[in-house]
Short mmCIF file of C-alpha atoms in Angstrom, two decimals:
data_model
loop_
_atom_site.label_atom_id
_atom_site.label_comp_id
_atom_site.label_asym_id
_atom_site.label_seq_id
_atom_site.Cartn_x
_atom_site.Cartn_y
_atom_site.Cartn_z
CA UNK Z 5 1.72 37.21 -6.36
CA UNK Z 6 -1.14 34.71 -6.17
CA UNK Z 7 -1.68 32.41 -3.20
CA UNK Z 8 -3.93 29.36 -3.60
CA UNK Z 9 -5.47 27.39 -0.74
CA UNK Z 10 -7.21 24.00 -0.91
CA UNK Z 11 -10.20 24.00 1.46
CA UNK Z 12 -11.21 20.34 1.83
CA UNK Z 13 -14.95 20.59 2.41
CA UNK Z 14 -18.10 19.78 0.46
CA UNK Z 15 -18.67 23.53 0.31
CA UNK Z 16 -14.99 24.30 -0.07
CA UNK Z 17 -12.77 24.75 -3.06
CA UNK Z 18 -9.71 26.70 -4.15
CA UNK Z 19 -9.39 30.09 -2.49
CA UNK Z 20 -7.18 32.63 -4.25
CA UNK Z 21 -5.61 35.54 -2.44
CA UNK Z 22 -3.30 38.22 -3.80
CA UNK Z 23 -0.18 39.16 -1.86
CA UNK Z 24 1.12 42.62 -2.70
CA UNK Z 25 3.15 45.17 -0.75
CA UNK Z 26 2.96 43.03 2.38
CA UNK Z 27 -0.87 42.84 2.32
CA UNK Z 28 -3.25 39.95 1.54
CA UNK Z 29 -6.53 40.46 -0.33
CA UNK Z 30 -9.21 37.93 -1.31
CA UNK Z 31 -9.63 37.39 -5.08
CA UNK Z 32 -12.18 34.59 -5.52
CA UNK Z 33 -13.24 31.08 -4.58
CA UNK Z 34 -13.40 28.29 -7.16
CA UNK Z 35 -15.93 25.72 -5.81
CA UNK Z 36 -14.68 22.12 -5.65
CA UNK Z 37 -15.73 19.08 -3.64
CA UNK Z 38 -13.03 18.32 -1.05
CA UNK Z 39 -9.76 19.35 -2.74
CA UNK Z 40 -6.73 17.90 -0.95
CA UNK Z 41 -3.59 19.27 -2.59
CA UNK Z 42 -2.38 21.54 -5.40
CA UNK Z 43 0.53 21.38 -7.85
CA UNK Z 44 1.71 23.62 -10.70
CA UNK Z 45 3.03 22.66 -14.12
CA UNK Z 46 3.70 25.83 -16.10
CA UNK Z 47 0.40 27.69 -16.41
CA UNK Z 48 -1.56 24.58 -15.45
CA UNK Z 49 -2.69 23.91 -11.89
CA UNK Z 50 -3.50 20.33 -10.88
CA UNK Z 51 -5.75 19.57 -7.90
CA UNK Z 52 -6.45 16.16 -6.37
CA UNK Z 53 -9.96 15.63 -4.96
CA UNK Z 54 -10.57 13.32 -2.02
CA UNK Z 55 -13.69 11.56 -3.36
CA UNK Z 56 -16.31 9.71 -1.31
CA UNK Z 57 -14.31 7.07 0.56
CA UNK Z 58 -17.33 5.77 2.51
CA UNK Z 59 -18.88 4.63 -0.76
CA UNK Z 60 -15.61 3.39 -2.24
CA UNK Z 61 -15.29 6.26 -4.70
CA UNK Z 62 -11.80 6.69 -6.13
CA UNK Z 63 -10.12 10.05 -5.91
CA UNK Z 64 -9.69 12.18 -8.99
CA UNK Z 65 -7.45 14.92 -10.34
CA UNK Z 66 -8.62 18.04 -12.18
CA UNK Z 67 -6.68 20.77 -13.94
CA UNK Z 68 -7.03 24.51 -14.42
CA UNK Z 69 -5.47 27.18 -16.57
CA UNK Z 70 -4.09 29.86 -14.23
CA UNK Z 71 -2.36 32.08 -16.77
CA UNK Z 72 -4.74 34.89 -15.77
CA UNK Z 73 -4.57 34.13 -12.05
CA UNK Z 74 -8.17 32.92 -11.72
CA UNK Z 75 -8.42 29.13 -12.22
CA UNK Z 76 -10.23 28.22 -15.45
CA UNK Z 77 -11.21 24.54 -15.69
CA UNK Z 78 -9.71 22.42 -18.48
CA UNK Z 79 -9.33 18.74 -19.42
CA UNK Z 80 -12.03 17.25 -17.12
CA UNK Z 81 -11.45 14.69 -14.33
CA UNK Z 82 -8.92 11.85 -14.21
CA UNK Z 83 -9.20 8.90 -11.81
CA UNK Z 84 -6.28 8.29 -9.46
CA UNK Z 85 -7.32 4.61 -9.26
CA UNK Z 86 -7.16 4.75 -5.48
CA UNK Z 87 -8.80 6.04 -2.31
CA UNK Z 88 -7.99 9.36 -0.65
CA UNK Z 89 -5.60 11.02 -3.07
CA UNK Z 90 -3.79 13.25 -0.59
CA UNK Z 91 -0.86 14.67 -2.57
CA UNK Z 92 -0.14 15.56 -6.19
CA UNK Z 93 3.04 16.48 -8.07
CA UNK Z 94 3.43 17.55 -11.70
CA UNK Z 95 6.17 18.54 -14.15
CA UNK Z 96 6.52 18.64 -17.93
CA UNK Z 97 3.13 17.00 -18.45
CA UNK Z 98 3.70 14.16 -15.96
CA UNK Z 99 1.32 14.04 -12.99
CA UNK Z 100 1.63 11.79 -9.91
CA UNK Z 101 -0.83 11.23 -7.06
CA UNK Z 102 -0.35 9.47 -3.71
CA UNK Z 103 -3.46 7.51 -2.69
CA UNK Z 104 -3.27 7.38 1.11
CA UNK Z 105 -5.89 4.74 1.94
CA UNK Z 106 -4.98 2.48 -0.99
CA UNK Z 107 -1.24 2.69 -0.34
CA UNK Z 108 -0.53 3.38 -3.99
CA UNK Z 109 1.00 5.95 -6.32
CA UNK Z 110 -0.47 6.69 -9.74
CA UNK Z 111 1.04 8.37 -12.77
CA UNK Z 112 -1.96 9.80 -14.62
CA UNK Z 113 -2.22 8.05 -17.99
CA UNK Z 114 0.43 5.57 -16.90
CA UNK Z 115 1.42 3.10 -14.21
CA UNK Z 116 -0.23 2.40 -10.86
CA UNK Z 117 2.12 1.00 -8.21
CA UNK Z 118 0.48 -0.55 -5.13
CA UNK Z 119 2.61 -1.01 -2.01
CA UNK Z 120 2.37 -4.07 0.25
CA UNK Z 121 3.11 -4.76 3.91
CA UNK Z 122 2.40 -3.47 7.41
CA UNK Z 123 4.30 -1.40 9.94
CA UNK Z 124 4.86 -1.70 13.69
CA UNK Z 125 2.96 1.36 14.95
CA UNK Z 126 -0.62 0.08 15.06
CA UNK Z 127 -3.30 1.00 14.21
CA UNK Z 128 -1.81 3.81 12.08
CA UNK Z 129 0.54 1.43 10.26
CA UNK Z 130 -1.97 -1.36 9.64
CA UNK Z 131 -1.35 -1.10 5.89
CA UNK Z 132 0.64 0.92 3.35
CA UNK Z 133 -0.31 4.62 3.39
CA UNK Z 134 1.40 6.65 0.68
CA UNK Z 135 1.47 10.30 1.70
CA UNK Z 136 3.52 12.39 -0.72
CA UNK Z 137 5.08 12.21 -4.18
CA UNK Z 138 7.91 14.60 -5.06
CA UNK Z 139 9.77 15.06 -8.32
CA UNK Z 140 13.47 15.57 -7.64
CA UNK Z 141 15.06 18.93 -8.59
CA UNK Z 142 16.95 17.30 -11.48
CA UNK Z 143 13.69 15.87 -12.81
CA UNK Z 144 15.08 12.33 -12.96
CA UNK Z 145 13.25 10.66 -10.07
CA UNK Z 146 9.97 10.59 -8.15
CA UNK Z 147 10.17 10.09 -4.39
CA UNK Z 148 7.13 8.66 -2.59
CA UNK Z 149 6.75 8.50 1.18
CA UNK Z 150 4.78 5.64 2.74
CA UNK Z 151 3.73 6.42 6.31
CA UNK Z 152 2.50 2.87 6.87
CA UNK Z 153 5.79 1.24 5.90
CA UNK Z 154 8.34 3.81 7.19
CA UNK Z 155 9.72 3.80 3.66
CA UNK Z 156 10.71 6.33 1.02
CA UNK Z 157 10.41 4.79 -2.46
CA UNK Z 158 12.68 6.13 -5.24
CA UNK Z 159 11.19 5.68 -8.72
CA UNK Z 160 12.10 6.79 -12.19
CA UNK Z 161 9.57 9.00 -14.02
CA UNK Z 162 7.67 5.91 -15.28
CA UNK Z 163 7.30 4.58 -11.70
CA UNK Z 164 9.88 1.85 -12.09
CA UNK Z 165 11.39 1.27 -8.64
CA UNK Z 166 15.07 2.22 -8.32
CA UNK Z 167 15.65 1.89 -4.56
CA UNK Z 168 14.15 2.30 -1.10
CA UNK Z 169 15.20 4.06 2.09
CA UNK Z 170 13.85 3.83 5.62
CA UNK Z 171 13.13 6.04 8.60
CA UNK Z 172 13.17 4.51 12.10
CA UNK Z 173 10.48 1.89 12.67
CA UNK Z 174 7.15 3.33 13.73
CA UNK Z 175 8.05 6.94 12.94
CA UNK Z 176 5.78 7.20 9.88
CA UNK Z 177 7.47 9.22 7.12
CA UNK Z 178 5.15 11.91 5.74
CA UNK Z 179 6.66 14.81 3.75
CA UNK Z 180 10.05 15.70 2.25
CA UNK Z 181 12.01 18.82 1.40
CA UNK Z 182 15.34 19.23 -0.35
CA UNK Z 183 18.23 21.12 1.18
CA UNK Z 184 21.69 22.04 -0.03
CA UNK Z 185 24.66 19.75 -0.61
CA UNK Z 186 22.60 16.68 -1.49
CA UNK Z 187 20.68 16.67 1.79
CA UNK Z 188 17.03 15.67 2.05
CA UNK Z 189 14.81 16.14 5.10
CA UNK Z 190 11.85 13.89 5.96
CA UNK Z 191 9.31 14.83 8.61
CA UNK Z 192 7.91 11.78 10.37
CA UNK Z 193 4.28 12.18 11.38
CA UNK Z 194 3.85 9.59 14.13
CA UNK Z 195 7.00 10.45 16.10
CA UNK Z 196 7.22 14.19 15.31
CA UNK Z 197 10.82 13.78 14.17
CA UNK Z 198 12.92 14.73 11.14
CA UNK Z 199 15.24 12.24 9.46
CA UNK Z 200 18.18 13.67 7.52
CA UNK Z 201 19.24 11.82 4.35
CA UNK Z 202 22.00 12.19 1.81
CA UNK Z 203 20.74 11.78 -1.77
CA UNK Z 204 23.00 10.99 -4.72
CA UNK Z 205 20.23 10.93 -7.33
CA UNK Z 206 19.72 7.18 -7.07
CA UNK Z 207 19.75 6.23 -3.39
CA UNK Z 208 18.99 7.82 -0.03
CA UNK Z 209 21.37 7.27 2.89
CA UNK Z 210 19.88 8.00 6.35
CA UNK Z 211 22.17 10.00 8.63
CA UNK Z 212 20.34 10.91 11.84
CA UNK Z 213 16.83 11.54 13.20
CA UNK Z 214 15.99 14.54 15.38
CA UNK Z 215 13.00 15.44 17.61
CA UNK Z 216 10.92 18.48 16.68
CA UNK Z 217 8.98 19.00 19.93
CA UNK Z 218 10.23 20.86 23.02
CA UNK Z 219 11.38 18.66 25.89
CA UNK Z 220 8.68 17.77 28.37
CA UNK Z 221 5.70 17.66 26.02
CA UNK Z 222 3.77 14.41 26.51
CA UNK Z 223 0.39 15.04 24.87
CA UNK Z 224 -0.97 13.56 21.65
CA UNK Z 225 0.68 15.01 18.57
CA UNK Z 226 1.36 14.32 14.90
CA UNK Z 227 3.80 16.26 12.73
CA UNK Z 228 2.61 17.49 9.35
CA UNK Z 229 4.41 19.89 7.01
CA UNK Z 230 8.10 20.69 6.54
CA UNK Z 231 9.71 23.67 4.78
CA UNK Z 232 13.21 25.09 4.47
CA UNK Z 233 14.16 28.76 4.50
CA UNK Z 234 17.30 30.77 5.22
CA UNK Z 235 19.27 27.95 6.85
CA UNK Z 236 16.38 26.74 8.98
CA UNK Z 237 13.83 23.94 8.81
CA UNK Z 238 10.25 24.65 9.82
CA UNK Z 239 7.88 21.88 10.95
CA UNK Z 240 4.22 22.02 11.98
CA UNK Z 241 2.95 19.92 14.89
CA UNK Z 242 -0.72 19.06 15.35
CA UNK Z 243 -1.75 18.54 18.97
CA UNK Z 244 1.04 20.73 20.25
CA UNK Z 245 -0.39 23.15 17.62
CA UNK Z 246 2.85 24.90 16.85
CA UNK Z 247 5.50 25.75 14.28
CA UNK Z 248 9.00 24.58 15.19
CA UNK Z 249 12.24 26.02 13.83
CA UNK Z 250 15.33 23.83 13.58
CA UNK Z 251 18.75 25.23 12.74
CA UNK Z 252 20.66 23.43 9.98
CA UNK Z 253 24.23 22.96 11.21
CA UNK Z 254 26.10 21.09 8.49
CA UNK Z 255 24.41 17.70 8.36
CA UNK Z 256 22.90 18.08 11.83
CA UNK Z 257 19.81 19.84 13.20
CA UNK Z 258 19.20 21.78 16.41
CA UNK Z 259 15.79 22.85 17.71
CA UNK Z 260 15.68 26.63 17.97
CA UNK Z 261 12.16 27.67 18.89
CA UNK Z 262 8.51 26.69 19.13
CA UNK Z 263 5.70 29.13 18.24
CA UNK Z 264 1.95 28.57 18.80
CA UNK Z 265 0.25 28.40 15.39
CA UNK Z 266 -2.75 30.50 16.45
CA UNK Z 267 -5.26 27.72 15.70
CA UNK Z 268 -5.74 23.97 15.90
CA UNK Z 269 -4.20 21.23 13.76
CA UNK Z 270 -1.72 23.11 11.50
CA UNK Z 271 -1.93 20.85 8.43
CA UNK Z 272 0.22 22.95 6.11
CA UNK Z 273 2.19 26.20 6.04
CA UNK Z 274 4.58 27.99 3.75
CA UNK Z 275 6.81 31.05 3.59
CA UNK Z 276 6.25 33.80 1.03
CA UNK Z 277 9.02 33.94 -1.60
CA UNK Z 278 10.17 37.31 -0.24
CA UNK Z 279 10.78 35.63 3.13
CA UNK Z 280 8.62 38.11 5.04
CA UNK Z 281 5.56 36.09 6.03
CA UNK Z 282 4.67 32.57 7.09
CA UNK Z 283 1.07 31.47 6.44
CA UNK Z 284 -0.36 28.50 8.36
CA UNK Z 285 -3.51 26.50 7.52
CA UNK Z 286 -5.29 25.42 10.70
CA UNK Z 287 -7.53 22.53 9.71
CA UNK Z 288 -9.74 22.24 12.81
CA UNK Z 289 -10.31 25.96 13.39
CA UNK Z 290 -11.08 26.76 9.72
CA UNK Z 291 -8.52 29.52 9.51
CA UNK Z 292 -5.22 30.62 8.04
CA UNK Z 293 -3.00 32.51 10.46
CA UNK Z 294 -0.21 34.87 9.38
CA UNK Z 295 3.20 35.44 10.97
CA UNK Z 296 5.93 37.97 10.31
CA UNK Z 297 9.38 36.40 10.10
CA UNK Z 298 11.91 38.40 12.11
CA UNK Z 299 15.15 36.43 12.10
CA UNK Z 300 14.53 33.43 14.33
CA UNK Z 301 11.25 34.88 15.64
CA UNK Z 302 7.73 34.34 14.30
CA UNK Z 303 5.47 37.23 15.26
CA UNK Z 304 1.76 36.53 14.85
CA UNK Z 305 -0.17 39.25 13.03
CA UNK Z 306 -3.84 40.14 13.48
CA UNK Z 307 -4.57 39.05 9.91
CA UNK Z 308 -6.60 35.82 9.75
CA UNK Z 309 -8.15 34.24 6.65
CA UNK Z 310 -11.38 32.24 7.19
CA UNK Z 311 -12.04 29.12 5.09
CA UNK Z 312 -13.44 25.63 5.77
CA UNK Z 313 -10.94 22.87 6.52
CA UNK Z 314 -7.83 24.37 4.85
CA UNK Z 315 -5.27 21.68 4.00
CA UNK Z 316 -2.81 23.09 1.49
CA UNK Z 317 -1.16 26.38 0.53
CA UNK Z 318 0.91 27.15 -2.59
CA UNK Z 319 2.41 30.37 -3.95
CA UNK Z 320 2.49 31.42 -7.57
CA UNK Z 321 4.75 34.36 -8.46
#
């Protein structure tokens, strides 16, 4: 199995590792200037590049053929028509990018939708800040989170707006993951909470919002990534520098455990498809830490992968 990491640095790029028989081995680095996020569409890998925001340079998206494992560049660069493209999603030839600083979502070769408004949690919500675009499992809709507006936008595949849903004011919705039984989970960056929604394919209905940090923590913190595995939600917290596990109990959540991430600022993490390992990208310590999953326990291993400013991890079986 191939594992790809986006290392968002001028001297960074896409790092490929091979996971086999429980061991990780380095394959190669594909140099790129500040890659932010990775998405797959068949044998094509799409990567969004941050661009030079200080000079007003729009972000771009590039694609690679990964049929042989090693990324081979194809198609050239496509503008996202916005600043700081931070997330990309692709399926069946359609590609969507969330432009964080411009508060917009772009379908490559198609529509650009620019959000308007401000939030209540200043200065972080001084403007719209789109953070993620996700194609629904049925392929009928595109969900876009806007941290600046506490809003999840539900579009059709041409970016025509179908409906909106909201997390609590000031919480700052960031990333989504789908559960079973029509449930959707949204991690809220600014409050380090998770909002549970019901999704019927057209609209999102908020149910309840749950804290992800242990009681008593009062330091600065922002939540980042969210994943689901074996009846549990996992959330990374930056500042607290930890991975939290929350038990899914019907439509409710219960905090189970908190594990130090082994670095600083855990931007992203994911669980290997065999359910054995959790890999965590620590943005500020330029490392990827590795944990063995033992039931409800995360046991840190000695394995550590060095790379500059790792932001994103994706698996390719």
